Coordinates of C-alpha atoms and ligand atoms in Angstrom, one line a residue:
Chain A
M1 CA 238.4 -36.8 10.4
N2 CA 238.4 -34.5 13.4
I3 CA 238.7 -30.8 13.5
D4 CA 238.7 -29.1 16.8
S5 CA 235.6 -27.1 17.5
I6 CA 236.0 -23.4 18.0
K7 CA 235.3 -21.3 21.0
N8 CA 234.7 -17.9 19.4
G9 CA 234.4 -17.4 15.7
Y10 CA 232.4 -18.5 12.6
V11 CA 231.5 -21.7 10.9
I12 CA 230.6 -21.2 7.3
D13 CA 228.5 -24.2 6.4
H14 CA 226.6 -25.6 3.4
I15 CA 229.2 -24.4 0.9
S16 CA 228.6 -26.2 -2.4
A17 CA 231.5 -28.8 -2.7
G18 CA 234.4 -27.3 -4.5
H19 CA 233.5 -23.6 -3.7
G20 CA 235.5 -23.6 -0.4
M21 CA 238.7 -22.3 -1.8
K22 CA 237.0 -19.7 -3.8
I23 CA 235.3 -18.3 -0.7
Y24 CA 238.6 -18.5 1.2
E25 CA 240.0 -16.2 -1.5
Y26 CA 237.0 -13.8 -1.7
L27 CA 237.0 -13.3 2.0
Q28 CA 240.8 -12.9 2.0
L29 CA 241.0 -15.2 4.9
E30 CA 244.8 -15.6 4.3
K31 CA 245.1 -12.1 5.7
L32 CA 243.6 -13.1 9.1
D33 CA 245.7 -13.5 12.2
C34 CA 243.9 -16.6 13.4
S35 CA 243.6 -20.2 12.3
V36 CA 241.2 -21.1 9.6
A37 CA 240.1 -24.7 9.0
M38 CA 238.9 -25.8 5.5
I39 CA 236.9 -29.0 5.4
M40 CA 236.3 -30.2 1.9
N41 CA 234.0 -32.9 0.6
A42 CA 232.3 -33.3 3.9
R43 CA 229.2 -35.6 3.9
S44 CA 225.9 -33.8 3.9
T45 CA 222.4 -35.3 4.0
K46 CA 221.0 -32.4 2.2
M47 CA 223.7 -31.7 -0.3
G48 CA 225.6 -35.0 -0.7
K49 CA 228.9 -33.3 -0.4
K50 CA 229.8 -29.9 0.9
D51 CA 232.6 -27.7 2.1
I52 CA 232.9 -26.1 5.5
I53 CA 235.2 -23.3 6.7
K54 CA 235.9 -22.6 10.4
I55 CA 237.4 -19.3 11.5
D56 CA 238.8 -19.3 15.0
Q57 CA 238.2 -15.7 15.9
K58 CA 235.4 -13.2 15.8
V59 CA 236.8 -10.7 13.4
K60 CA 234.8 -8.3 11.2
I61 CA 234.1 -10.1 7.9
D62 CA 231.8 -8.9 5.1
F63 CA 229.9 -12.1 4.5
D64 CA 227.4 -10.5 2.1
V65 CA 229.9 -10.8 -0.8
L66 CA 229.1 -14.6 -0.5
G67 CA 225.5 -14.1 -1.6
Y68 CA 226.8 -13.7 -5.2
I69 CA 228.9 -16.9 -5.1
D70 CA 226.7 -19.2 -3.2
P71 CA 223.5 -17.9 -1.7
N72 CA 222.6 -21.1 0.1
I73 CA 225.6 -20.8 2.5
T74 CA 224.9 -20.7 6.2
I75 CA 227.0 -18.6 8.5
N76 CA 227.0 -19.7 12.2
V77 CA 228.3 -17.3 14.8
I78 CA 230.0 -19.0 17.7
E79 CA 230.4 -17.4 21.1
N80 CA 231.8 -19.3 24.2
D81 CA 231.3 -22.7 22.4
K82 CA 227.7 -21.9 21.6
K83 CA 226.0 -21.1 18.4
V84 CA 224.5 -17.7 19.0
K85 CA 223.3 -16.7 15.5
K86 CA 222.8 -18.3 12.1
F87 CA 222.2 -16.5 8.9
H88 CA 222.4 -16.6 5.1
P89 CA 224.3 -14.0 3.2
E90 CA 222.3 -11.2 1.6
L91 CA 222.7 -10.1 -2.0
K92 CA 224.6 -6.9 -2.0
E93 CA 223.3 -4.0 -4.1
E94 CA 226.9 -3.3 -5.3
L95 CA 229.9 -5.6 -5.7
I96 CA 233.1 -3.6 -5.7
D97 CA 236.2 -5.4 -7.1
I98 CA 234.7 -8.8 -6.4
V99 CA 233.8 -9.9 -9.9
K100 CA 235.4 -8.6 -13.0
C101 CA 233.5 -7.6 -16.1
K102 CA 234.4 -10.0 -18.9
N103 CA 233.3 -7.8 -21.8
P104 CA 236.4 -7.1 -23.8
R105 CA 234.7 -3.9 -25.1
C106 CA 234.2 -2.5 -21.6
I107 CA 236.1 0.4 -20.3
T108 CA 237.2 -1.7 -17.3
S109 CA 239.3 -3.7 -19.7
V110 CA 241.7 -0.8 -20.4
E111 CA 241.4 1.9 -17.8
R112 CA 244.0 1.5 -15.1
G113 CA 243.0 1.9 -11.5
L114 CA 239.3 1.6 -12.2
K115 CA 237.3 -0.4 -9.7
H116 CA 235.1 -3.2 -11.1
I117 CA 231.6 -2.4 -10.0
C118 CA 228.6 -4.6 -10.5
I119 CA 225.0 -3.7 -9.7
L120 CA 222.3 -6.1 -8.6
K121 CA 219.7 -6.1 -11.3
D122 CA 217.5 -9.1 -10.5
K123 CA 217.4 -10.3 -6.9
K124 CA 215.5 -13.5 -7.6
K125 CA 218.0 -14.6 -10.2
A126 CA 221.0 -13.2 -8.3
Q127 CA 221.8 -11.4 -11.5
Y128 CA 224.4 -8.6 -11.6
R129 CA 225.3 -6.2 -14.4
C130 CA 228.5 -4.2 -14.9
K131 CA 227.9 -0.6 -13.9
Y132 CA 229.8 0.6 -16.9
C133 CA 228.8 -1.5 -19.9
D134 CA 225.6 -3.1 -18.5
S135 CA 226.7 -6.6 -19.5
E136 CA 225.7 -9.5 -17.3
V137 CA 228.5 -10.8 -15.1
Chain B
M1 CA 225.3 18.9 -12.4
R2 CA 223.6 16.8 -15.1
N3 CA 225.2 14.6 -17.7
L4 CA 223.8 12.8 -20.7
I5 CA 225.2 9.3 -20.6
G6 CA 222.1 7.3 -21.8
I7 CA 218.6 8.2 -22.9
E8 CA 217.3 7.1 -19.5
D9 CA 219.0 10.1 -17.9
F10 CA 216.1 12.2 -19.1
S11 CA 212.4 11.7 -18.2
T12 CA 209.8 11.7 -20.9
E13 CA 208.8 15.2 -19.8
E14 CA 212.4 16.4 -20.2
I15 CA 212.7 14.8 -23.6
D16 CA 209.5 16.6 -24.7
E17 CA 211.0 19.8 -23.4
L18 CA 214.2 19.2 -25.4
I19 CA 212.1 18.7 -28.5
E20 CA 210.2 21.9 -27.8
V21 CA 213.4 23.9 -27.3
S22 CA 214.9 22.4 -30.5
K23 CA 211.8 23.5 -32.4
N24 CA 212.0 27.0 -30.9
I25 CA 215.6 27.2 -32.0
I26 CA 214.6 26.1 -35.6
S27 CA 212.2 29.0 -35.8
N28 CA 214.1 31.6 -33.9
K29 CA 217.8 30.9 -34.6
E30 CA 218.9 34.6 -34.1
K31 CA 217.5 34.5 -30.5
Y32 CA 220.1 31.9 -29.6
L33 CA 223.2 33.4 -31.2
E34 CA 224.8 34.5 -28.0
K35 CA 223.3 32.2 -25.4
C36 CA 226.6 30.4 -24.7
K37 CA 228.9 33.4 -25.3
G38 CA 232.2 32.8 -23.4
K39 CA 231.5 29.1 -22.9
I40 CA 233.7 26.3 -24.4
L41 CA 232.6 22.9 -25.6
A42 CA 235.4 20.3 -25.7
T43 CA 234.9 17.5 -28.3
L44 CA 237.0 14.5 -27.2
F45 CA 236.8 12.0 -30.0
F46 CA 238.9 9.0 -29.0
E47 CA 237.4 7.3 -32.1
P48 CA 236.9 9.4 -35.2
S49 CA 233.3 10.3 -36.2
T50 CA 233.6 13.5 -38.3
R51 CA 229.8 13.8 -38.8
T52 CA 228.9 13.7 -35.1
R53 CA 231.8 16.0 -34.1
L54 CA 231.0 18.6 -36.7
S55 CA 227.4 18.5 -35.6
F56 CA 228.4 19.2 -32.0
E57 CA 230.8 21.9 -33.0
S58 CA 228.3 23.6 -35.2
A59 CA 225.8 23.5 -32.4
M60 CA 228.1 25.3 -30.0
L61 CA 229.2 27.8 -32.5
S62 CA 225.6 28.6 -33.3
L63 CA 225.1 29.4 -29.6
G64 CA 228.0 31.8 -29.6
G65 CA 230.4 29.5 -27.7
G66 CA 233.8 28.3 -28.6
V67 CA 235.0 24.7 -29.3
L68 CA 238.3 22.8 -28.8
G69 CA 239.1 19.1 -28.9
F70 CA 240.8 16.3 -30.7
S71 CA 239.7 13.5 -33.0
S72 CA 241.0 9.9 -32.9
A73 CA 243.2 8.4 -30.2
D74 CA 246.5 8.8 -31.9
S75 CA 246.6 12.6 -31.6
S76 CA 245.8 12.4 -27.9
S77 CA 247.6 11.6 -24.7
T78 CA 246.1 8.1 -24.5
Q79 CA 248.8 7.1 -26.9
K80 CA 251.3 8.0 -24.2
G81 CA 249.4 5.9 -21.7
E82 CA 247.3 8.5 -19.9
T83 CA 244.1 7.2 -18.3
L84 CA 240.7 8.5 -19.4
A85 CA 240.2 9.8 -15.8
D86 CA 243.4 12.0 -16.1
T87 CA 242.5 13.3 -19.5
I88 CA 239.0 14.3 -18.3
K89 CA 240.4 16.0 -15.1
V90 CA 242.7 18.1 -17.3
V91 CA 240.1 18.9 -20.0
S92 CA 237.3 19.8 -17.6
G93 CA 239.6 22.6 -16.5
Y94 CA 239.7 23.9 -20.0
S95 CA 236.1 23.7 -20.9
D96 CA 232.5 24.2 -19.7
I97 CA 231.0 21.1 -21.2
I98 CA 232.5 18.0 -22.9
A99 CA 231.1 15.9 -25.7
M100 CA 233.0 12.6 -25.8
R101 CA 233.1 9.6 -28.2
H102 CA 235.0 6.6 -27.0
P103 CA 235.4 3.1 -28.4
K104 CA 234.9 1.4 -25.0
E105 CA 231.5 0.8 -23.5
G106 CA 230.9 2.7 -20.2
A107 CA 233.7 5.2 -20.8
P108 CA 231.3 8.2 -20.3
I109 CA 230.6 7.0 -16.7
V110 CA 234.3 7.1 -16.0
A111 CA 234.4 10.6 -17.6
A112 CA 231.4 11.8 -15.5
N113 CA 233.0 10.6 -12.3
N114 CA 236.1 12.6 -13.0
S115 CA 234.7 15.8 -14.5
N116 CA 233.7 19.1 -13.0
V117 CA 231.7 19.9 -16.1
P118 CA 228.7 18.1 -17.8
I119 CA 229.6 15.1 -20.0
I120 CA 227.6 14.4 -23.2
N121 CA 228.0 10.8 -24.5
A122 CA 228.6 11.1 -28.2
G123 CA 228.7 7.3 -28.5
D124 CA 230.5 4.6 -26.5
G125 CA 231.2 1.6 -28.6
G126 CA 228.1 -0.3 -29.4
H127 CA 226.5 0.7 -26.1
N128 CA 224.8 4.1 -26.0
H129 CA 224.4 7.0 -28.4
P130 CA 221.7 9.1 -26.7
T131 CA 222.0 12.3 -28.9
Q132 CA 221.2 10.2 -31.9
T133 CA 218.0 8.9 -30.3
L134 CA 217.0 12.4 -29.2
L135 CA 217.5 13.7 -32.7
D136 CA 215.5 10.8 -34.1
L137 CA 212.6 11.8 -31.9
L138 CA 212.9 15.4 -32.9
T139 CA 212.9 14.3 -36.6
I140 CA 209.7 12.3 -36.1
S141 CA 208.0 15.1 -34.2
Q142 CA 209.0 17.6 -36.9
E143 CA 208.1 15.5 -39.8
K144 CA 204.9 13.9 -38.4
G145 CA 203.8 16.5 -35.9
R146 CA 203.4 14.0 -33.1
L147 CA 205.2 11.2 -31.3
N148 CA 202.3 8.8 -30.9
N149 CA 199.9 6.7 -32.9
F150 CA 201.9 5.3 -35.7
T151 CA 203.4 2.2 -37.3
V152 CA 207.2 2.3 -37.3
G153 CA 209.2 0.1 -39.6
L154 CA 212.8 -0.6 -38.6
C155 CA 214.8 -2.2 -41.4
G156 CA 218.2 -3.8 -41.7
D157 CA 220.6 -4.9 -38.9
L158 CA 218.3 -4.9 -35.9
K159 CA 220.7 -7.2 -33.9
F160 CA 223.7 -5.0 -33.6
G161 CA 222.3 -1.6 -34.4
R162 CA 222.3 0.3 -31.2
T163 CA 220.5 3.3 -32.7
V164 CA 217.6 1.0 -33.4
H165 CA 217.5 -0.5 -29.9
S166 CA 217.5 2.8 -28.2
L167 CA 214.9 4.2 -30.6
I168 CA 212.6 1.3 -29.8
I169 CA 213.0 1.9 -26.0
A170 CA 212.4 5.7 -26.5
L171 CA 209.3 5.3 -28.7
S172 CA 207.8 2.6 -26.5
R173 CA 207.2 5.4 -23.9
Y174 CA 204.7 6.9 -26.3
E175 CA 201.1 5.8 -26.9
N176 CA 199.9 3.4 -29.6
I177 CA 203.2 2.7 -31.4
K178 CA 203.3 -0.4 -33.5
F179 CA 206.6 -1.8 -34.8
V180 CA 207.3 -3.7 -37.9
L181 CA 210.8 -5.2 -37.5
I182 CA 212.3 -6.0 -40.9
S183 CA 215.5 -7.9 -41.0
P184 CA 217.3 -11.0 -42.1
N185 CA 216.7 -13.9 -39.7
E186 CA 220.2 -13.8 -38.2
L187 CA 219.9 -10.0 -37.6
K188 CA 216.6 -9.9 -35.6
I189 CA 216.4 -7.7 -32.5
P190 CA 217.8 -9.3 -29.3
D191 CA 215.5 -11.3 -27.0
Y192 CA 215.9 -9.0 -24.1
L193 CA 214.4 -6.1 -26.0
K194 CA 211.3 -8.2 -26.9
Q195 CA 210.9 -9.4 -23.3
D196 CA 211.9 -6.4 -21.3
V197 CA 210.4 -3.7 -23.5
L198 CA 207.9 -4.9 -26.2
D199 CA 206.2 -7.8 -24.3
K200 CA 206.4 -6.0 -21.0
K201 CA 204.6 -2.9 -22.3
N202 CA 202.2 -4.9 -24.5
I203 CA 203.4 -3.3 -27.6
D204 CA 202.2 -4.6 -31.0
Y205 CA 205.0 -5.8 -33.2
I206 CA 205.7 -8.2 -36.1
E207 CA 209.0 -9.6 -37.2
T208 CA 209.5 -10.1 -40.9
E209 CA 212.2 -10.6 -43.6
S210 CA 210.4 -8.6 -46.2
L211 CA 210.5 -4.9 -46.6
E212 CA 208.5 -5.0 -49.9
E213 CA 205.5 -6.8 -48.4
N214 CA 205.2 -4.5 -45.4
I215 CA 206.2 -1.0 -46.7
D216 CA 202.5 -0.1 -47.3
K217 CA 201.7 -0.3 -43.6
L218 CA 204.3 2.1 -42.4
D219 CA 204.1 5.7 -41.3
I220 CA 207.9 5.8 -40.6
L221 CA 210.6 3.7 -42.1
Y222 CA 214.0 3.8 -40.3
M223 CA 216.6 2.2 -42.5
T224 CA 220.0 0.9 -41.3
R225 CA 223.0 -0.6 -42.9
V226 CA 223.3 -4.3 -43.3
Q227 CA 227.0 -5.0 -42.9
K228 CA 228.7 -7.9 -44.7
E229 CA 230.8 -8.9 -41.8
R230 CA 227.6 -9.6 -39.7
F231 CA 226.7 -12.6 -41.9
L232 CA 227.8 -16.1 -41.2
N233 CA 228.2 -16.9 -44.9
E234 CA 228.7 -15.1 -48.2
E235 CA 225.7 -16.7 -49.9
E236 CA 223.3 -15.4 -47.3
Y237 CA 224.7 -11.9 -47.7
V238 CA 224.4 -12.0 -51.5
R239 CA 220.9 -13.4 -51.2
L240 CA 219.7 -10.7 -48.8
K241 CA 221.7 -7.6 -49.5
D242 CA 219.4 -6.2 -52.2
V243 CA 216.2 -7.1 -50.2
Y244 CA 217.1 -4.3 -47.8
I245 CA 217.8 -1.6 -50.3
L246 CA 215.1 1.0 -50.5
D247 CA 214.6 2.2 -54.1
K248 CA 211.9 3.8 -56.2
Q249 CA 210.2 0.6 -57.0
K250 CA 209.7 -0.5 -53.4
L251 CA 208.6 3.0 -52.5
E252 CA 205.7 2.9 -55.0
K253 CA 203.6 0.9 -52.5
A254 CA 204.4 3.2 -49.6
K255 CA 202.1 5.7 -48.0
K256 CA 202.2 9.2 -49.4
D257 CA 203.2 10.7 -46.1
L258 CA 205.8 8.1 -45.1
C259 CA 208.8 9.5 -43.3
I260 CA 212.1 7.8 -44.4
M261 CA 214.9 8.1 -41.9
H262 CA 218.5 6.9 -41.7
P263 CA 221.2 7.7 -39.1
L264 CA 223.8 8.2 -41.9
P265 CA 226.3 7.6 -43.3
R266 CA 224.5 5.4 -45.8
V267 CA 226.4 3.1 -48.1
N268 CA 223.9 1.6 -50.6
E269 CA 220.8 0.8 -48.5
I270 CA 218.9 3.8 -49.8
S271 CA 219.2 4.4 -53.5
T272 CA 220.1 8.0 -54.4
E273 CA 217.2 8.0 -56.8
I274 CA 214.8 8.7 -54.0
D275 CA 216.9 11.5 -52.4
N276 CA 214.6 14.1 -53.9
D277 CA 211.4 12.4 -52.9
P278 CA 209.7 14.6 -50.2
R279 CA 209.4 11.5 -48.0
A280 CA 213.2 11.2 -47.7
A281 CA 213.9 12.9 -44.4
Y282 CA 217.4 11.7 -43.7
F283 CA 219.3 14.9 -44.7
R284 CA 216.8 17.0 -42.7
Q285 CA 217.3 14.5 -39.9
A286 CA 221.1 15.2 -39.9
E287 CA 220.3 18.9 -39.7
Y288 CA 217.8 18.4 -36.8
G289 CA 220.7 16.8 -35.0
K290 CA 222.4 20.1 -34.7
Y291 CA 219.4 21.8 -33.2
M292 CA 218.8 18.9 -30.8
R293 CA 222.5 19.2 -29.7
M294 CA 222.0 22.9 -29.2
A295 CA 219.0 22.2 -26.9
I296 CA 221.0 19.5 -25.0
I297 CA 224.0 21.9 -24.5
L298 CA 221.6 24.6 -23.2
K299 CA 219.9 22.2 -20.8
L300 CA 223.1 20.8 -19.4
L301 CA 224.7 24.3 -19.0
N302 CA 221.4 25.4 -17.4
V303 CA 221.0 28.3 -19.9
K304 CA 217.4 29.4 -20.3
Ligands
ZN401 ZN1 231.7 -3.9 -18.2

């Protein structure tokens, strides 16, 4: 299978197989004005299988939200056909409207227009807690 | 502007200061009669709790302020679909401070984010109830004359009882406190409290099913209700329900200066036959609640 390489943009690599679509949704890539290629079940020596997303434009994307979903992801920045930067997403201190609190007794379950805010409690375990009810998300 | 959402909003020094002010109120009530003249406390009780609401209202009235509010969600605008944020925006225009009880966890944070006046959390579901913890500390300090160096027995439902969790956290800030955690096996304190608080701070504790065998060690005994619906099966409940009832006979082995506490209301976990025992502190505890709430109102309104 052949997908054209990109001139300027991003290659999101080492996504755990099956997480590709989730990341597509979190980053709201459907809103972008450029082509996005999703490669699923690609062979990987390290991971066995992996997903890859290629974004054919250098738009501003907040990659740090990915730290919560899959901290092992690699983001490659491509400029003029060359890889100029490679990094892993950081764990954000606060996730706003990215994950929903699942506690049915939480105020977020009833209050309209309230943002779901989760706060990083344990960096090592990538553990977040709901800002309102303190339950783990 | 300060709020009281959880006990962690106040430092140990501030808690000690609240206890000092409460004690000053107890011995000089007339000095405080007009401290909050012209100020209004709104009591917004989206879930009824007459005892707590009356305690807040009595506190404000004793400071010379006024009170307004509602109790239970049906009488309020939430029935008509108003958000908590909107209710608070309106009420903070009518009052100088708000005490709120809400069935949903984290509701006081939403209230604080939408209020121009201080918010006191008067209980949010099973989450926080900081004024209860502060009045418990005042009770211990009043009855025992100190907040360190004793063995505290906590008895009953230690799994779901938020007052117990928050009291353990608060007391663990003080020196040389030992805990005897008395509960049925299925109602033991949650693991996170053991790991994050007791083990982390190297606090001495034992877990046991027997009140009778341990009552002689205690300086303080904090009783809570064991609710039937917390048990997985009927037989367990029947087997254990009487084990956690404090009566004259169990009290015989206790220390002469034991302090018996209970957040009230009680059902049958403390027999009325010991109500007149000088060690029974629970009705005094309820009264201390009023003085502590006076001290909290003064602090949040910045009245000296
Ligand atoms: Zn929550």
